[in-house]
């Protein structure tokens, strides 16, 4: 696939979400996520180690929830994922793309979707369109992540939200 050859840059509220919840901020602006610890002291914390992690998880959540979001340029905040990181995570990014194609509601029949998902070569124009489509889902997933964690004020709140997140997206349900 010819996708993921350039750096990925998010702007506005989506960059703010990435910066707020990641240890690795990836921009000039620093947005902190502060909660109270068990002793009542405020602490700056993070949920994701780096931007590629929140990108991948946000993308999967966006695809699962079928939620897309448009590019936001309401603030000058930005967050960038460098090419070196993209190269390191290319297999994960390609799998996320394949999952998006297979999960999308589409007029394409299942065989055509499978062929599209596992197509070896794409034109530069086609790969740019597909990557923009995927990033719409990533932005939608970032918004969901923020909706889950934005009201957290304590470590306990964070734990409860992490539990909610894992429960919501677990692979199987033992109640079956």
PDB file of C-alpha atoms in Angstrom:
ATOM      1  CA  UNK A   1       0.000   0.000   0.000  1.00  0.00           C
ATOM      2  CA  UNK A   2       1.172   3.501  -0.718  1.00  0.00           C
ATOM      3  CA  UNK A   3      -0.443   4.984   2.344  1.00  0.00           C
ATOM      4  CA  UNK A   4       1.207   6.604   5.350  1.00  0.00           C
ATOM      5  CA  UNK A   5       4.236   8.063   3.571  1.00  0.00           C
ATOM      6  CA  UNK A   6       4.095  11.569   5.056  1.00  0.00           C
ATOM      7  CA  UNK A   7       3.832  12.938   8.566  1.00  0.00           C
ATOM      8  CA  UNK A   8       0.329  13.104  10.019  1.00  0.00           C
ATOM      9  CA  UNK A   9      -0.792  16.425  11.453  1.00  0.00           C
ATOM     10  CA  UNK A  10      -3.902  17.166  13.474  1.00  0.00           C
ATOM     11  CA  UNK A  11      -5.104  20.671  14.241  1.00  0.00           C
ATOM     12  CA  UNK A  12      -7.622  22.374  16.498  1.00  0.00           C
ATOM     13  CA  UNK A  13      -9.620  20.411  19.027  1.00  0.00           C
ATOM     14  CA  UNK A  14      -8.323  17.046  17.780  1.00  0.00           C
ATOM     15  CA  UNK A  15      -4.715  18.134  18.338  1.00  0.00           C
ATOM     16  CA  UNK A  16      -5.730  19.381  21.781  1.00  0.00           C
ATOM     17  CA  UNK A  17      -7.204  15.970  22.597  1.00  0.00           C
ATOM     18  CA  UNK A  18      -3.992  14.247  21.473  1.00  0.00           C
ATOM     19  CA  UNK A  19      -1.857  16.609  23.534  1.00  0.00           C
ATOM     20  CA  UNK A  20      -4.104  16.455  26.577  1.00  0.00           C
ATOM     21  CA  UNK A  21      -4.080  12.674  26.901  1.00  0.00           C
ATOM     22  CA  UNK A  22      -0.546  11.846  25.620  1.00  0.00           C
ATOM     23  CA  UNK A  23       2.747  11.939  27.461  1.00  0.00           C
ATOM     24  CA  UNK A  24       4.443  12.748  24.161  1.00  0.00           C
ATOM     25  CA  UNK A  25       2.834  16.126  23.334  1.00  0.00           C
ATOM     26  CA  UNK A  26       4.020  16.626  19.739  1.00  0.00           C
ATOM     27  CA  UNK A  27       3.462  20.351  19.366  1.00  0.00           C
ATOM     28  CA  UNK A  28       4.566  23.717  20.702  1.00  0.00           C
ATOM     29  CA  UNK A  29       1.538  24.081  22.953  1.00  0.00           C
ATOM     30  CA  UNK A  30       1.280  21.999  26.083  1.00  0.00           C
ATOM     31  CA  UNK A  31      -2.183  21.011  27.228  1.00  0.00           C
ATOM     32  CA  UNK A  32      -2.264  19.331  30.609  1.00  0.00           C
ATOM     33  CA  UNK A  33      -4.652  16.751  32.009  1.00  0.00           C
ATOM     34  CA  UNK A  34      -4.774  17.345  35.747  1.00  0.00           C
ATOM     35  CA  UNK A  35      -6.606  15.250  38.316  1.00  0.00           C
ATOM     36  CA  UNK A  36      -6.469  14.823  42.088  1.00  0.00           C
ATOM     37  CA  UNK A  37      -4.520  11.931  43.489  1.00  0.00           C
ATOM     38  CA  UNK A  38      -5.638   9.896  46.507  1.00  0.00           C
ATOM     39  CA  UNK A  39      -4.185  12.518  48.868  1.00  0.00           C
ATOM     40  CA  UNK A  40      -6.106  15.343  47.209  1.00  0.00           C
ATOM     41  CA  UNK A  41      -3.052  16.806  45.453  1.00  0.00           C
ATOM     42  CA  UNK A  42      -3.383  17.815  41.805  1.00  0.00           C
ATOM     43  CA  UNK A  43      -1.213  15.817  39.429  1.00  0.00           C
ATOM     44  CA  UNK A  44      -0.649  16.089  35.688  1.00  0.00           C
ATOM     45  CA  UNK A  45      -1.222  12.679  34.132  1.00  0.00           C
ATOM     46  CA  UNK A  46      -1.539  11.069  30.725  1.00  0.00           C
ATOM     47  CA  UNK A  47      -3.461   8.082  29.426  1.00  0.00           C
ATOM     48  CA  UNK A  48      -1.484   7.306  26.268  1.00  0.00           C
ATOM     49  CA  UNK A  49       2.282   7.069  25.993  1.00  0.00           C
ATOM     50  CA  UNK A  50       2.448   8.718  22.566  1.00  0.00           C
ATOM     51  CA  UNK A  51       0.483  10.146  19.646  1.00  0.00           C
ATOM     52  CA  UNK A  52       0.605   7.006  17.509  1.00  0.00           C
ATOM     53  CA  UNK A  53      -1.124   5.056  20.305  1.00  0.00           C
ATOM     54  CA  UNK A  54      -4.002   7.518  20.566  1.00  0.00           C
ATOM     55  CA  UNK A  55      -4.179   7.685  16.749  1.00  0.00           C
ATOM     56  CA  UNK A  56      -4.533   3.901  16.456  1.00  0.00           C
ATOM     57  CA  UNK A  57      -6.986   3.557  19.338  1.00  0.00           C
ATOM     58  CA  UNK A  58      -8.967   6.613  18.244  1.00  0.00           C
ATOM     59  CA  UNK A  59      -9.123   5.203  14.718  1.00  0.00           C
ATOM     60  CA  UNK A  60     -10.386   1.833  15.886  1.00  0.00           C
ATOM     61  CA  UNK A  61     -12.988   3.429  18.152  1.00  0.00           C
ATOM     62  CA  UNK A  62     -14.113   5.729  15.340  1.00  0.00           C
ATOM     63  CA  UNK A  63     -14.478   2.781  12.949  1.00  0.00           C
ATOM     64  CA  UNK A  64     -16.307   0.634  15.528  1.00  0.00           C
ATOM     65  CA  UNK A  65     -18.686   3.465  16.401  1.00  0.00           C
ATOM     66  CA  UNK A  66     -18.967   4.545  12.740  1.00  0.00           C
ATOM     67  CA  UNK A  67     -18.166   8.076  13.832  1.00  0.00           C
ATOM     68  CA  UNK A  68     -16.314  10.536  11.649  1.00  0.00           C
ATOM     69  CA  UNK A  69     -15.343  14.142  12.349  1.00  0.00           C
ATOM     70  CA  UNK A  70     -14.265  16.922  10.044  1.00  0.00           C
ATOM     71  CA  UNK A  71     -10.921  18.697  10.305  1.00  0.00           C
ATOM     72  CA  UNK A  72     -11.058  21.390  12.978  1.00  0.00           C
ATOM     73  CA  UNK A  73      -9.024  24.555  12.670  1.00  0.00           C
ATOM     74  CA  UNK A  74     -10.678  26.497  15.492  1.00  0.00           C
ATOM     75  CA  UNK A  75      -7.379  26.844  17.377  1.00  0.00           C
ATOM     76  CA  UNK A  76      -3.733  27.081  16.363  1.00  0.00           C
ATOM     77  CA  UNK A  77      -2.920  23.921  18.328  1.00  0.00           C
ATOM     78  CA  UNK A  78      -1.368  21.125  16.327  1.00  0.00           C
ATOM     79  CA  UNK A  79      -0.006  17.634  16.945  1.00  0.00           C
ATOM     80  CA  UNK A  80       2.234  15.811  14.500  1.00  0.00           C
ATOM     81  CA  UNK A  81       3.179  12.180  14.080  1.00  0.00           C
ATOM     82  CA  UNK A  82       6.573  12.041  12.385  1.00  0.00           C
ATOM     83  CA  UNK A  83       7.411   9.796   9.427  1.00  0.00           C
ATOM     84  CA  UNK A  84       9.884   7.769  11.496  1.00  0.00           C
ATOM     85  CA  UNK A  85       7.093   6.743  13.885  1.00  0.00           C
ATOM     86  CA  UNK A  86       4.707   6.071  11.001  1.00  0.00           C
ATOM     87  CA  UNK A  87       7.305   3.770   9.421  1.00  0.00           C
ATOM     88  CA  UNK A  88       7.735   1.902  12.707  1.00  0.00           C
ATOM     89  CA  UNK A  89       3.947   1.375  13.056  1.00  0.00           C
ATOM     90  CA  UNK A  90       3.134   0.899   9.356  1.00  0.00           C
ATOM     91  CA  UNK A  91       1.799  -2.656   9.833  1.00  0.00           C
ATOM     92  CA  UNK A  92      -0.582  -1.472  12.573  1.00  0.00           C
ATOM     93  CA  UNK A  93      -1.712   1.458  10.434  1.00  0.00           C
ATOM     94  CA  UNK A  94      -2.327  -0.815   7.454  1.00  0.00           C
ATOM     95  CA  UNK A  95      -4.377  -3.193   9.625  1.00  0.00           C
ATOM     96  CA  UNK A  96      -6.429  -0.262  10.901  1.00  0.00           C
ATOM     97  CA  UNK A  97      -7.074   0.779   7.294  1.00  0.00           C
ATOM     98  CA  UNK A  98      -8.061  -2.785   6.352  1.00  0.00           C
ATOM     99  CA  UNK A  99     -10.439  -2.975   9.288  1.00  0.00           C
ATOM    100  CA  UNK A 100     -12.006   0.341   8.231  1.00  0.00           C
ATOM    101  CA  UNK A 101     -12.625  -0.920   4.684  1.00  0.00           C
ATOM    102  CA  UNK A 102     -14.094  -4.210   5.889  1.00  0.00           C
ATOM    103  CA  UNK A 103     -16.303  -2.558   8.540  1.00  0.00           C
ATOM    104  CA  UNK A 104     -17.604   0.393   6.535  1.00  0.00           C
ATOM    105  CA  UNK A 105     -21.191   0.455   5.388  1.00  0.00           C
ATOM    106  CA  UNK A 106     -20.690   0.375   1.685  1.00  0.00           C
ATOM    107  CA  UNK A 107     -22.505  -0.409  -1.500  1.00  0.00           C
ATOM    108  CA  UNK A 108     -19.578  -2.669  -2.364  1.00  0.00           C
ATOM    109  CA  UNK A 109     -20.187  -6.399  -2.110  1.00  0.00           C
ATOM    110  CA  UNK A 110     -18.076  -8.310   0.456  1.00  0.00           C
ATOM    111  CA  UNK A 111     -15.650  -9.733  -2.146  1.00  0.00           C
ATOM    112  CA  UNK A 112     -14.915  -6.272  -3.544  1.00  0.00           C
ATOM    113  CA  UNK A 113     -14.367  -4.859  -0.042  1.00  0.00           C
ATOM    114  CA  UNK A 114     -11.936  -7.671   0.768  1.00  0.00           C
ATOM    115  CA  UNK A 115     -10.015  -7.032  -2.456  1.00  0.00           C
ATOM    116  CA  UNK A 116      -9.937  -3.306  -1.718  1.00  0.00           C
ATOM    117  CA  UNK A 117      -8.766  -3.835   1.874  1.00  0.00           C
ATOM    118  CA  UNK A 118      -5.871  -6.048   0.838  1.00  0.00           C
ATOM    119  CA  UNK A 119      -4.947  -4.296  -2.400  1.00  0.00           C
ATOM    120  CA  UNK A 120      -1.169  -4.208  -2.657  1.00  0.00           C
ATOM    121  CA  UNK A 121      -0.760  -1.086  -4.805  1.00  0.00           C
ATOM    122  CA  UNK A 122      -2.731   2.148  -4.827  1.00  0.00           C
ATOM    123  CA  UNK A 123      -2.196   5.306  -6.790  1.00  0.00           C
ATOM    124  CA  UNK A 124      -0.983   8.313  -4.805  1.00  0.00           C
ATOM    125  CA  UNK A 125      -4.368   9.991  -5.306  1.00  0.00           C
ATOM    126  CA  UNK A 126      -6.279   6.916  -4.161  1.00  0.00           C
ATOM    127  CA  UNK A 127      -4.091   6.441  -1.074  1.00  0.00           C
ATOM    128  CA  UNK A 128      -4.491  10.115  -0.141  1.00  0.00           C
ATOM    129  CA  UNK A 129      -8.299   9.818  -0.358  1.00  0.00           C
ATOM    130  CA  UNK A 130      -8.297   6.608   1.707  1.00  0.00           C
ATOM    131  CA  UNK A 131      -5.980   8.066   4.360  1.00  0.00           C
ATOM    132  CA  UNK A 132      -8.192  11.168   4.663  1.00  0.00           C
ATOM    133  CA  UNK A 133     -11.207   8.885   5.106  1.00  0.00           C
ATOM    134  CA  UNK A 134      -9.380   6.973   7.843  1.00  0.00           C
ATOM    135  CA  UNK A 135      -8.370  10.209   9.566  1.00  0.00           C
ATOM    136  CA  UNK A 136     -12.039  11.260   9.634  1.00  0.00           C
ATOM    137  CA  UNK A 137     -12.630   8.138  11.735  1.00  0.00           C
ATOM    138  CA  UNK A 138      -9.570   8.874  13.890  1.00  0.00           C
ATOM    139  CA  UNK A 139     -10.926  12.353  14.668  1.00  0.00           C
ATOM    140  CA  UNK A 140     -14.317  10.849  15.513  1.00  0.00           C
ATOM    141  CA  UNK A 141     -12.616   8.359  17.837  1.00  0.00           C
ATOM    142  CA  UNK A 142     -10.581  11.127  19.473  1.00  0.00           C
ATOM    143  CA  UNK A 143     -13.830  12.942  20.244  1.00  0.00           C
ATOM    144  CA  UNK A 144     -15.220   9.781  21.847  1.00  0.00           C
ATOM    145  CA  UNK A 145     -12.061   9.372  23.955  1.00  0.00           C
ATOM    146  CA  UNK A 146     -12.414  12.968  25.114  1.00  0.00           C
ATOM    147  CA  UNK A 147     -16.115  12.456  25.923  1.00  0.00           C
ATOM    148  CA  UNK A 148     -15.171   9.486  28.097  1.00  0.00           C
ATOM    149  CA  UNK A 149     -12.334  11.187  30.019  1.00  0.00           C
ATOM    150  CA  UNK A 150     -13.127  14.920  29.968  1.00  0.00           C
ATOM    151  CA  UNK A 151     -15.094  14.932  33.233  1.00  0.00           C
ATOM    152  CA  UNK A 152     -12.449  13.033  35.207  1.00  0.00           C
ATOM    153  CA  UNK A 153     -11.318  14.875  38.323  1.00  0.00           C
ATOM    154  CA  UNK A 154      -9.633  12.094  40.349  1.00  0.00           C
ATOM    155  CA  UNK A 155      -7.571   8.940  39.892  1.00  0.00           C
ATOM    156  CA  UNK A 156     -10.714   6.983  40.732  1.00  0.00           C
ATOM    157  CA  UNK A 157     -12.582   8.701  37.889  1.00  0.00           C
ATOM    158  CA  UNK A 158      -9.781   7.738  35.504  1.00  0.00           C
ATOM    159  CA  UNK A 159      -9.932   4.109  36.646  1.00  0.00           C
ATOM    160  CA  UNK A 160     -13.708   4.013  36.213  1.00  0.00           C
ATOM    161  CA  UNK A 161     -13.448   5.482  32.720  1.00  0.00           C
ATOM    162  CA  UNK A 162     -10.693   3.035  31.755  1.00  0.00           C
ATOM    163  CA  UNK A 163     -12.932   0.216  32.949  1.00  0.00           C
ATOM    164  CA  UNK A 164     -15.837   1.652  30.923  1.00  0.00           C
ATOM    165  CA  UNK A 165     -13.638   1.915  27.851  1.00  0.00           C
ATOM    166  CA  UNK A 166     -12.372  -1.665  28.096  1.00  0.00           C
ATOM    167  CA  UNK A 167     -15.851  -3.017  28.843  1.00  0.00           C
ATOM    168  CA  UNK A 168     -17.303  -1.156  25.888  1.00  0.00           C
ATOM    169  CA  UNK A 169     -14.761  -2.531  23.408  1.00  0.00           C
ATOM    170  CA  UNK A 170     -13.874  -5.962  24.763  1.00  0.00           C
ATOM    171  CA  UNK A 171     -13.546  -8.703  22.170  1.00  0.00           C
ATOM    172  CA  UNK A 172     -16.089 -11.046  23.690  1.00  0.00           C
ATOM    173  CA  UNK A 173     -18.774 -10.865  26.289  1.00  0.00           C
ATOM    174  CA  UNK A 174     -18.898 -13.661  28.870  1.00  0.00           C
ATOM    175  CA  UNK A 175     -22.674 -13.230  29.247  1.00  0.00           C
ATOM    176  CA  UNK A 176     -23.259 -15.043  25.924  1.00  0.00           C
TER     177      UNK A 176
END
